[in-house]
Short mmCIF file of C-alpha atoms in Angstrom, two decimals:
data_model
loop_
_atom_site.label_atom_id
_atom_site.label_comp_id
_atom_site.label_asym_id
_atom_site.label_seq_id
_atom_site.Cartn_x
_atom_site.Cartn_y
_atom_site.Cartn_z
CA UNK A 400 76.13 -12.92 -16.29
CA UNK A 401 74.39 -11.25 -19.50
CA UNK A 402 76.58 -10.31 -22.19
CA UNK A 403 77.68 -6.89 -23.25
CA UNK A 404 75.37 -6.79 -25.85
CA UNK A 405 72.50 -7.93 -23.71
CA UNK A 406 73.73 -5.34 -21.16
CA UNK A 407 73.55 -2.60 -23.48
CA UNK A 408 69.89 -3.35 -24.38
CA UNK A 409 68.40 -4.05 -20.81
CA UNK A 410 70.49 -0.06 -20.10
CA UNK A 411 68.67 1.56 -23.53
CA UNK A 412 65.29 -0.22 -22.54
CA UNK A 413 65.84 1.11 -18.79
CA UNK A 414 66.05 4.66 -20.36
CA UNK A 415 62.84 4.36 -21.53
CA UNK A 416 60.81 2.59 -19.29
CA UNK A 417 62.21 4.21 -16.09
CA UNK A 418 63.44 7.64 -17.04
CA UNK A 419 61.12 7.99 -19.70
CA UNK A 420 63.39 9.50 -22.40
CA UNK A 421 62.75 10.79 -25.61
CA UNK A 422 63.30 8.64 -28.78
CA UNK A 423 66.15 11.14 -30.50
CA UNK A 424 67.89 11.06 -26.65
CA UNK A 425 67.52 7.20 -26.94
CA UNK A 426 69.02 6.71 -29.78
CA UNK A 427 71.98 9.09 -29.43
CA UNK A 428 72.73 7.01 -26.30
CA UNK A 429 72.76 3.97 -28.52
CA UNK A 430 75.06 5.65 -31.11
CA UNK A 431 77.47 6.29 -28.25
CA UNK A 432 77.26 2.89 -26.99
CA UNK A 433 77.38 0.80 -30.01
CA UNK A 434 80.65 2.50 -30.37
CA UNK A 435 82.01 1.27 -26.81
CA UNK A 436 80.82 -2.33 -27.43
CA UNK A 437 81.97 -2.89 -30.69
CA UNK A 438 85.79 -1.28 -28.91
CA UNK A 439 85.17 -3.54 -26.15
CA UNK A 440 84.34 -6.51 -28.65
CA UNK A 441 87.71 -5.61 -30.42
CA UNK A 442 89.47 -6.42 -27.75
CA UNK A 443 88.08 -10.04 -26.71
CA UNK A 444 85.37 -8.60 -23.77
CA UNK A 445 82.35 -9.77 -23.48
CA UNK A 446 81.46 -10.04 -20.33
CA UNK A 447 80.52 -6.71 -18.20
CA UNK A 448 81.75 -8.15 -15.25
CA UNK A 449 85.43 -8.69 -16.47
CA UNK A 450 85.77 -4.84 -17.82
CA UNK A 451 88.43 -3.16 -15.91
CA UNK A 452 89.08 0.57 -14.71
CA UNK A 453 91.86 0.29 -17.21
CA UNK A 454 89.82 -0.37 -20.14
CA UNK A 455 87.74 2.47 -19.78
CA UNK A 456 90.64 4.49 -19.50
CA UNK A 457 91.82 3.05 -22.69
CA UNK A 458 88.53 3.33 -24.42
CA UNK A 459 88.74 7.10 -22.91
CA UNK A 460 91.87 8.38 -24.83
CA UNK A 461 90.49 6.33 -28.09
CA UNK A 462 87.70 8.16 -28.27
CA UNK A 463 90.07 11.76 -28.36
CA UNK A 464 92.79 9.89 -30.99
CA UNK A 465 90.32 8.02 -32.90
CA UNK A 466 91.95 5.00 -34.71
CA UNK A 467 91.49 3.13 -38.22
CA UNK A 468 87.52 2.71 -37.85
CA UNK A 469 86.55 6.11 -36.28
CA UNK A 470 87.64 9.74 -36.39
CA UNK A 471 88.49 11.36 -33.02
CA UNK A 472 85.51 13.20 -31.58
CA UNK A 473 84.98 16.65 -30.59
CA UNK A 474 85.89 17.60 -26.97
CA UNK A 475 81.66 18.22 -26.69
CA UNK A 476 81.03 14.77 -28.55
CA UNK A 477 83.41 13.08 -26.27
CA UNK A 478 81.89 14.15 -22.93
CA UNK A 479 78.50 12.79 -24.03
CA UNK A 480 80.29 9.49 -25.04
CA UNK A 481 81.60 9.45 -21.53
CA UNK A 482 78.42 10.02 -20.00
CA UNK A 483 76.99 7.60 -21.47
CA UNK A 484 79.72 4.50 -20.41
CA UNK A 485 79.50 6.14 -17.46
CA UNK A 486 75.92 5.76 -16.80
CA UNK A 487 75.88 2.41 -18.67
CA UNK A 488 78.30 1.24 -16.11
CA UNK A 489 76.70 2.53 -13.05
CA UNK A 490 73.34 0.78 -14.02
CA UNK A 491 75.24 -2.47 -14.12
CA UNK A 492 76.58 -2.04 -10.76
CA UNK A 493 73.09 -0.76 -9.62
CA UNK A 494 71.03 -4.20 -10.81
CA UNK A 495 73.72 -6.50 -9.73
CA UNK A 496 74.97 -7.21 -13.31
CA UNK A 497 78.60 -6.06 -12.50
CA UNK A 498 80.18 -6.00 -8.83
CA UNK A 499 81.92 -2.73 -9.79
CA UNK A 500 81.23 0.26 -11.15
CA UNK A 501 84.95 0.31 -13.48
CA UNK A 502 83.96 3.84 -14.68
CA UNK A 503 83.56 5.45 -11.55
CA UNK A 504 86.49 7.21 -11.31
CA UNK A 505 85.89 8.77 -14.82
CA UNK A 506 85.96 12.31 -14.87
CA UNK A 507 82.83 13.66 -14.96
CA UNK A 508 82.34 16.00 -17.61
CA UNK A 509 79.84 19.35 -17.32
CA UNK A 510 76.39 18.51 -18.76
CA UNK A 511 73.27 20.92 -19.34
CA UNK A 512 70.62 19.75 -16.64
CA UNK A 513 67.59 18.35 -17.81
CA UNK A 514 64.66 20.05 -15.44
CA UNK A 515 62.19 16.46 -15.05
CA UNK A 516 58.71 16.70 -16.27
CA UNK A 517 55.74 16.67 -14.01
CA UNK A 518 52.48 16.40 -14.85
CA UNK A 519 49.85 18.94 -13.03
CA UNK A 520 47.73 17.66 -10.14
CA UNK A 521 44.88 18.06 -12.80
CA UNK A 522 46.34 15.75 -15.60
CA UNK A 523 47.24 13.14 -12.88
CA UNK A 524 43.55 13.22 -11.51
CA UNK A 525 42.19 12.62 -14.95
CA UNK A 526 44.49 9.96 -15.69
CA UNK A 527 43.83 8.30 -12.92
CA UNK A 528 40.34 8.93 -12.59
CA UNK A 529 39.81 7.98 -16.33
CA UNK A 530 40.36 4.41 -15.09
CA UNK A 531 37.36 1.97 -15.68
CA UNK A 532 37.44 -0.34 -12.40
CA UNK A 533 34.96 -2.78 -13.23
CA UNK A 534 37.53 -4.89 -15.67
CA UNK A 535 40.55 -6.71 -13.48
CA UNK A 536 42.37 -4.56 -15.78
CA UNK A 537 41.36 -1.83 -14.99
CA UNK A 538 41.40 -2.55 -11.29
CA UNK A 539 44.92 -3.67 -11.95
CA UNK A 540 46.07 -0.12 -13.41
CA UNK A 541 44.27 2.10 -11.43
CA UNK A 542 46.38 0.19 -8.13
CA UNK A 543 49.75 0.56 -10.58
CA UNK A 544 48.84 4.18 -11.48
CA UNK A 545 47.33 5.01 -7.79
CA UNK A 546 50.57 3.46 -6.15
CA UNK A 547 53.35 4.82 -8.36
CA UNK A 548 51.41 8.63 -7.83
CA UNK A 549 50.94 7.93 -4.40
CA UNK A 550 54.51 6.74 -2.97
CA UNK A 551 56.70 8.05 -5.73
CA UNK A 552 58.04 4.20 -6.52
CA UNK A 553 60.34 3.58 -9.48
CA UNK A 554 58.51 1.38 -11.74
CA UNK A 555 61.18 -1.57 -11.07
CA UNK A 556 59.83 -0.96 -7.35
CA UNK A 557 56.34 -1.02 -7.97
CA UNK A 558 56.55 -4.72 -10.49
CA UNK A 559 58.83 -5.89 -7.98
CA UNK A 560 56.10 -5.58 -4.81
CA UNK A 561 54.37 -8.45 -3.92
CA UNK A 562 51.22 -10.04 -2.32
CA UNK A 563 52.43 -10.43 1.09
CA UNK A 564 53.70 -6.26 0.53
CA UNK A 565 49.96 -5.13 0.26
CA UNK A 566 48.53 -7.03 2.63
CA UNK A 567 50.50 -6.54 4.97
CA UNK A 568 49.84 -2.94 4.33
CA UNK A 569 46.05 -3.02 4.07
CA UNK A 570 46.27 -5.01 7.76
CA UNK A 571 47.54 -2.43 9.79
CA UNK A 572 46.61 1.54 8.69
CA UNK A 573 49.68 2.47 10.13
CA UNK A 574 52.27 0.69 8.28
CA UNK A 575 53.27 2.17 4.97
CA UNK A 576 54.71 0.23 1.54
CA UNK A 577 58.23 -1.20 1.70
CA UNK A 578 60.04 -0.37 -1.38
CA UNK A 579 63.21 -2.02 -2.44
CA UNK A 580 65.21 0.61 -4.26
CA UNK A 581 68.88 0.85 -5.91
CA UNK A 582 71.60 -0.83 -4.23
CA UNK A 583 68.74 -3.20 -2.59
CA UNK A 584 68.11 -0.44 0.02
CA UNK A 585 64.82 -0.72 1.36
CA UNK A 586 62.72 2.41 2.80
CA UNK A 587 58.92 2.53 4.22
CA UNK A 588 56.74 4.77 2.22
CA UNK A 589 53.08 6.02 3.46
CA UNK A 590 50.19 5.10 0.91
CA UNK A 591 46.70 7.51 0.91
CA UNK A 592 43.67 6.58 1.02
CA UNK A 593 42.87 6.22 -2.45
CA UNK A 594 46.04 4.01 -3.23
CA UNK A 595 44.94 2.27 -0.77
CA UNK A 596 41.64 1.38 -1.57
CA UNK A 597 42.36 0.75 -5.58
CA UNK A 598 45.10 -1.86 -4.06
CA UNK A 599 42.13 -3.82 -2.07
CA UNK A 600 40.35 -3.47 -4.69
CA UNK A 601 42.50 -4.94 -7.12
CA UNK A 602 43.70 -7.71 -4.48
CA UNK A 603 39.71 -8.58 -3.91
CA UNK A 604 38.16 -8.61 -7.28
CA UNK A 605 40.71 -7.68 -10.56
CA UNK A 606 44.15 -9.97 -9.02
CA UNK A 607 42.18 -13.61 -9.20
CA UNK A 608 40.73 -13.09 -12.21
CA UNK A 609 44.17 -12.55 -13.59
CA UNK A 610 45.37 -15.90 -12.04
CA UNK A 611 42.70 -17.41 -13.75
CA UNK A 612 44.68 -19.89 -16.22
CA UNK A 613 48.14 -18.99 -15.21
CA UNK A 614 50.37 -22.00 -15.63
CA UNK A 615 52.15 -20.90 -12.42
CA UNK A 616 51.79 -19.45 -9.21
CA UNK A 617 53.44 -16.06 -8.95
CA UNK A 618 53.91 -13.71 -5.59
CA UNK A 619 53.67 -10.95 -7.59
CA UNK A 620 51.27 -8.30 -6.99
CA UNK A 621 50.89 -6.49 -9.99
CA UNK A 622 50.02 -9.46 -12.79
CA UNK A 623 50.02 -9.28 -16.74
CA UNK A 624 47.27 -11.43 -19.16
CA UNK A 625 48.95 -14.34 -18.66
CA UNK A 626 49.21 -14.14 -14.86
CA UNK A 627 52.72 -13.89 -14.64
CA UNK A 628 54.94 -11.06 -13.01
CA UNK A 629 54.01 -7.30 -14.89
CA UNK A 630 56.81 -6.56 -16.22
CA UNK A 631 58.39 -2.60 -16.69
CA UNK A 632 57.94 -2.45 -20.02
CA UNK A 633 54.36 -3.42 -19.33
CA UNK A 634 53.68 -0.93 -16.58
CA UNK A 635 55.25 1.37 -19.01
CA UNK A 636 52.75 0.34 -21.76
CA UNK A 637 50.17 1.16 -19.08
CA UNK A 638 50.56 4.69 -18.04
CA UNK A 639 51.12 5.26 -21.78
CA UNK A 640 47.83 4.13 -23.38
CA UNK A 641 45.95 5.09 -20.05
CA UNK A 642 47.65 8.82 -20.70
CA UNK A 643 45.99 8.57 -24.31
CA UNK A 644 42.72 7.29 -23.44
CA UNK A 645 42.39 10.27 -20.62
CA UNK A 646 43.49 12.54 -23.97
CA UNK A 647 46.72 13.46 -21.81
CA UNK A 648 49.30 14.66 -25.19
CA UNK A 649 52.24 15.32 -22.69
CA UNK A 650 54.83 12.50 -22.99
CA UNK A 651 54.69 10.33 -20.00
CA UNK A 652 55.97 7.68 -18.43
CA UNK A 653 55.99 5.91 -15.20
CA UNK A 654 58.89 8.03 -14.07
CA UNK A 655 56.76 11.26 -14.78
CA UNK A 656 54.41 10.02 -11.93
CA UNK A 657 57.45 9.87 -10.04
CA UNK A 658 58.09 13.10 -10.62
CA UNK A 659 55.04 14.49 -10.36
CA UNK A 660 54.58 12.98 -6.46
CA UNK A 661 57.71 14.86 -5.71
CA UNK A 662 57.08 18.01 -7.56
CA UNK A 663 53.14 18.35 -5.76
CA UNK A 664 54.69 17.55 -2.42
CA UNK A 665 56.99 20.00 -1.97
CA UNK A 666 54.60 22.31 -4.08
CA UNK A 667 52.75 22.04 -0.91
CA UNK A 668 55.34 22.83 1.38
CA UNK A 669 57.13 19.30 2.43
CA UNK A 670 60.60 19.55 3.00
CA UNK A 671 63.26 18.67 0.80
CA UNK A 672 64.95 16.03 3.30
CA UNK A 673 61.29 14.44 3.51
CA UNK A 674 60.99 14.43 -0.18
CA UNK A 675 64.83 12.36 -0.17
CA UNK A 676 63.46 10.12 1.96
CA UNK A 677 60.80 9.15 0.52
CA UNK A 678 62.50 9.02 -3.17
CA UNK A 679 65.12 6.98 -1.70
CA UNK A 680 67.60 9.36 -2.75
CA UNK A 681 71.13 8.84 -1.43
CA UNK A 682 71.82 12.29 -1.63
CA UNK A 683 69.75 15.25 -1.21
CA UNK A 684 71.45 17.16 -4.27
CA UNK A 685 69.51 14.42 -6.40
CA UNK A 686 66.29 15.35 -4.81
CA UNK A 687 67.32 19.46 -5.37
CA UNK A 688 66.59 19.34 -8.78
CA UNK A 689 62.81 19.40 -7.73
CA UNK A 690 63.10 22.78 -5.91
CA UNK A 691 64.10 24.28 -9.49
CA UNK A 692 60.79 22.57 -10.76
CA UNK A 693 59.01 24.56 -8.60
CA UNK A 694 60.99 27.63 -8.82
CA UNK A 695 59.90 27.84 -12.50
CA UNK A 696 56.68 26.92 -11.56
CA UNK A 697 56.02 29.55 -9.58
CA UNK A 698 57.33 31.98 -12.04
CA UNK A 699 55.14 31.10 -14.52
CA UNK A 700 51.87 31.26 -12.31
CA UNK A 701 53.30 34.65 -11.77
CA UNK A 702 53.84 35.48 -15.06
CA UNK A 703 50.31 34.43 -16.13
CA UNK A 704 48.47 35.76 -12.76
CA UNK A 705 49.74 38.91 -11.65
CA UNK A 706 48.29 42.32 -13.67
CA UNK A 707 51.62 43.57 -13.95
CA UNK A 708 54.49 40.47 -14.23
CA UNK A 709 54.98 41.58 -17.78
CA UNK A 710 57.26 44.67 -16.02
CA UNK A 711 59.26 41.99 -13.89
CA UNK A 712 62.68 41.13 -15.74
CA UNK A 713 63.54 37.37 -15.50
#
């Protein structure tokens, strides 16, 4: 088991690489967390897996008394505290780092909702398109950018697929991509055309050239310089200098992709309960935050479009 330090990091780096958050909301996470480890250090605990409902009670009502090191916090301060153990505690459950989730009967406090960025089905064409595929490089990230805008994957789920997962896709037209998602549930997810045909592609001409040299064999599908396993923060490295070289200045991220395969599909009239599905979604109230998307979408083409939306009152 990692320690809680180690915990903490692989959580901040997961912010990034698959939720794609800003800098300033990165490091106010770490602010709030460096304040939980160094309570949870105070008290002899260092591994995640021994923390107890009880301490994060404790740690609760020390964050609204305060104590010799730290001033109590502000009722606003304190919820985003929470939040944050919260969330740091419910990614260790969710990668198998913890067999609990000790803050999950926390109270909840209210948060503002952050509406997810999508790109427009213009921006992800000329990323994508932008690719060069006559470098196993760029065969390699046109597949990775073609398969995470194609099936909506979660970048862990896309580094995680392997050789045996595309073939045994490209043999049968039929069959679609098993993903391996949070809580190790799987789903099936169609794959296009064009995915598709960048993954043969990449499997025919750009995946042995990166094996050239390796000093291992690997399953993995998606393969660094070295020949090893791509890992997220590569993929993330990816979409990010493929985004500048197609002179994209929206921040994105793998997980805008994401987005942005949910947001198009039920711009074009999927339904919702599709949409979960196909997110792996345990709830459909998780995948609801898309219809707003679009809502606001809509009202700006509106706003823009029609002669007279300058009269409507939003």
């Amino acid at each position: 088991m990692p320690d809680v330090e180690r915990w903490q990091r692989d959580y901040l780096n997961s912010l990034v690489v698959e939720r794609g958050l800003s800098v300033h909301t990165v490091a106010a996470y770490r602010r709030d967390l460096d304040r939980y480890v160094d309570w949870l250090a105070g008290r002899g605990i260092t591994d995640p897996a021994s923390i107890t409902p009880g301490d994060v009670t404790a740690y609760e009502r020390q964050l609204a008394t305060g104590d010799e090191t730290h001033q109590p916090l502000a009722s606003a301060s304190r919820a985003r505290a929470l939040v944050a153990v919260r969330n740091l505690h419910a990614f260790g459950l969710a990668e198998g780092l913890t067999t609990r989730n000790a803050a999950a009967d926390m109270p909840v406090p209210k948060q503002g909702q952050h509406l997810p960025k999508a790109l427009s089905i213009d921006q992800v064409q000329t990323l994508i398109e932008g690719v060069e595929r006559e470098t196993p490089l760029g065969l390699r990230d046109a597949a990775l950018l073609e398969s995470l805008y194609g099936t909506g994957a979660r970048v862990s789920e896309a580094v995680a697929l392997d050789v045996d997962d595309a073939t045994r896709l490209l043999g049968d037209p039929d069959l679609g991509l098993r993903l391996i998602g949070k809580g190790n549930k799987e789903r099936i997810v169609p794959v296009g055309s064009f995915a598709r045909a960048a993954l043969e592609a990449y499997l025919v001409r750009g995946r042995p050239a990166l094996r050239q040299g390796a000093k291992r064999a690997t399953p993995a599908l998606f393969l660094n310089t070295r020949g090893d396993r791509l890992s997220r923060q590569g993929a993330f490295n990816i979409v990010k200098e493929r985004a500048a070289q197609a002179g994209i200045t929206t921040p994105i991220s793998p997980h805008a992709l994401r987005h942005s395969f949910a947001t198009h599909l039920l711009d074009g009239g999927a339904d919702i309960r599709v949409v979960q599905e196909l997110l792996g979604h345990a709830s459909v109230t998780t995948t609801q935050i898309y219809t707003k998307v679009t809502a606001e979408h809509l009202r700006e083409v509106y706003a823009t479009a029609h002669p007279r939306a300058q009269r409507v009152t939003r």
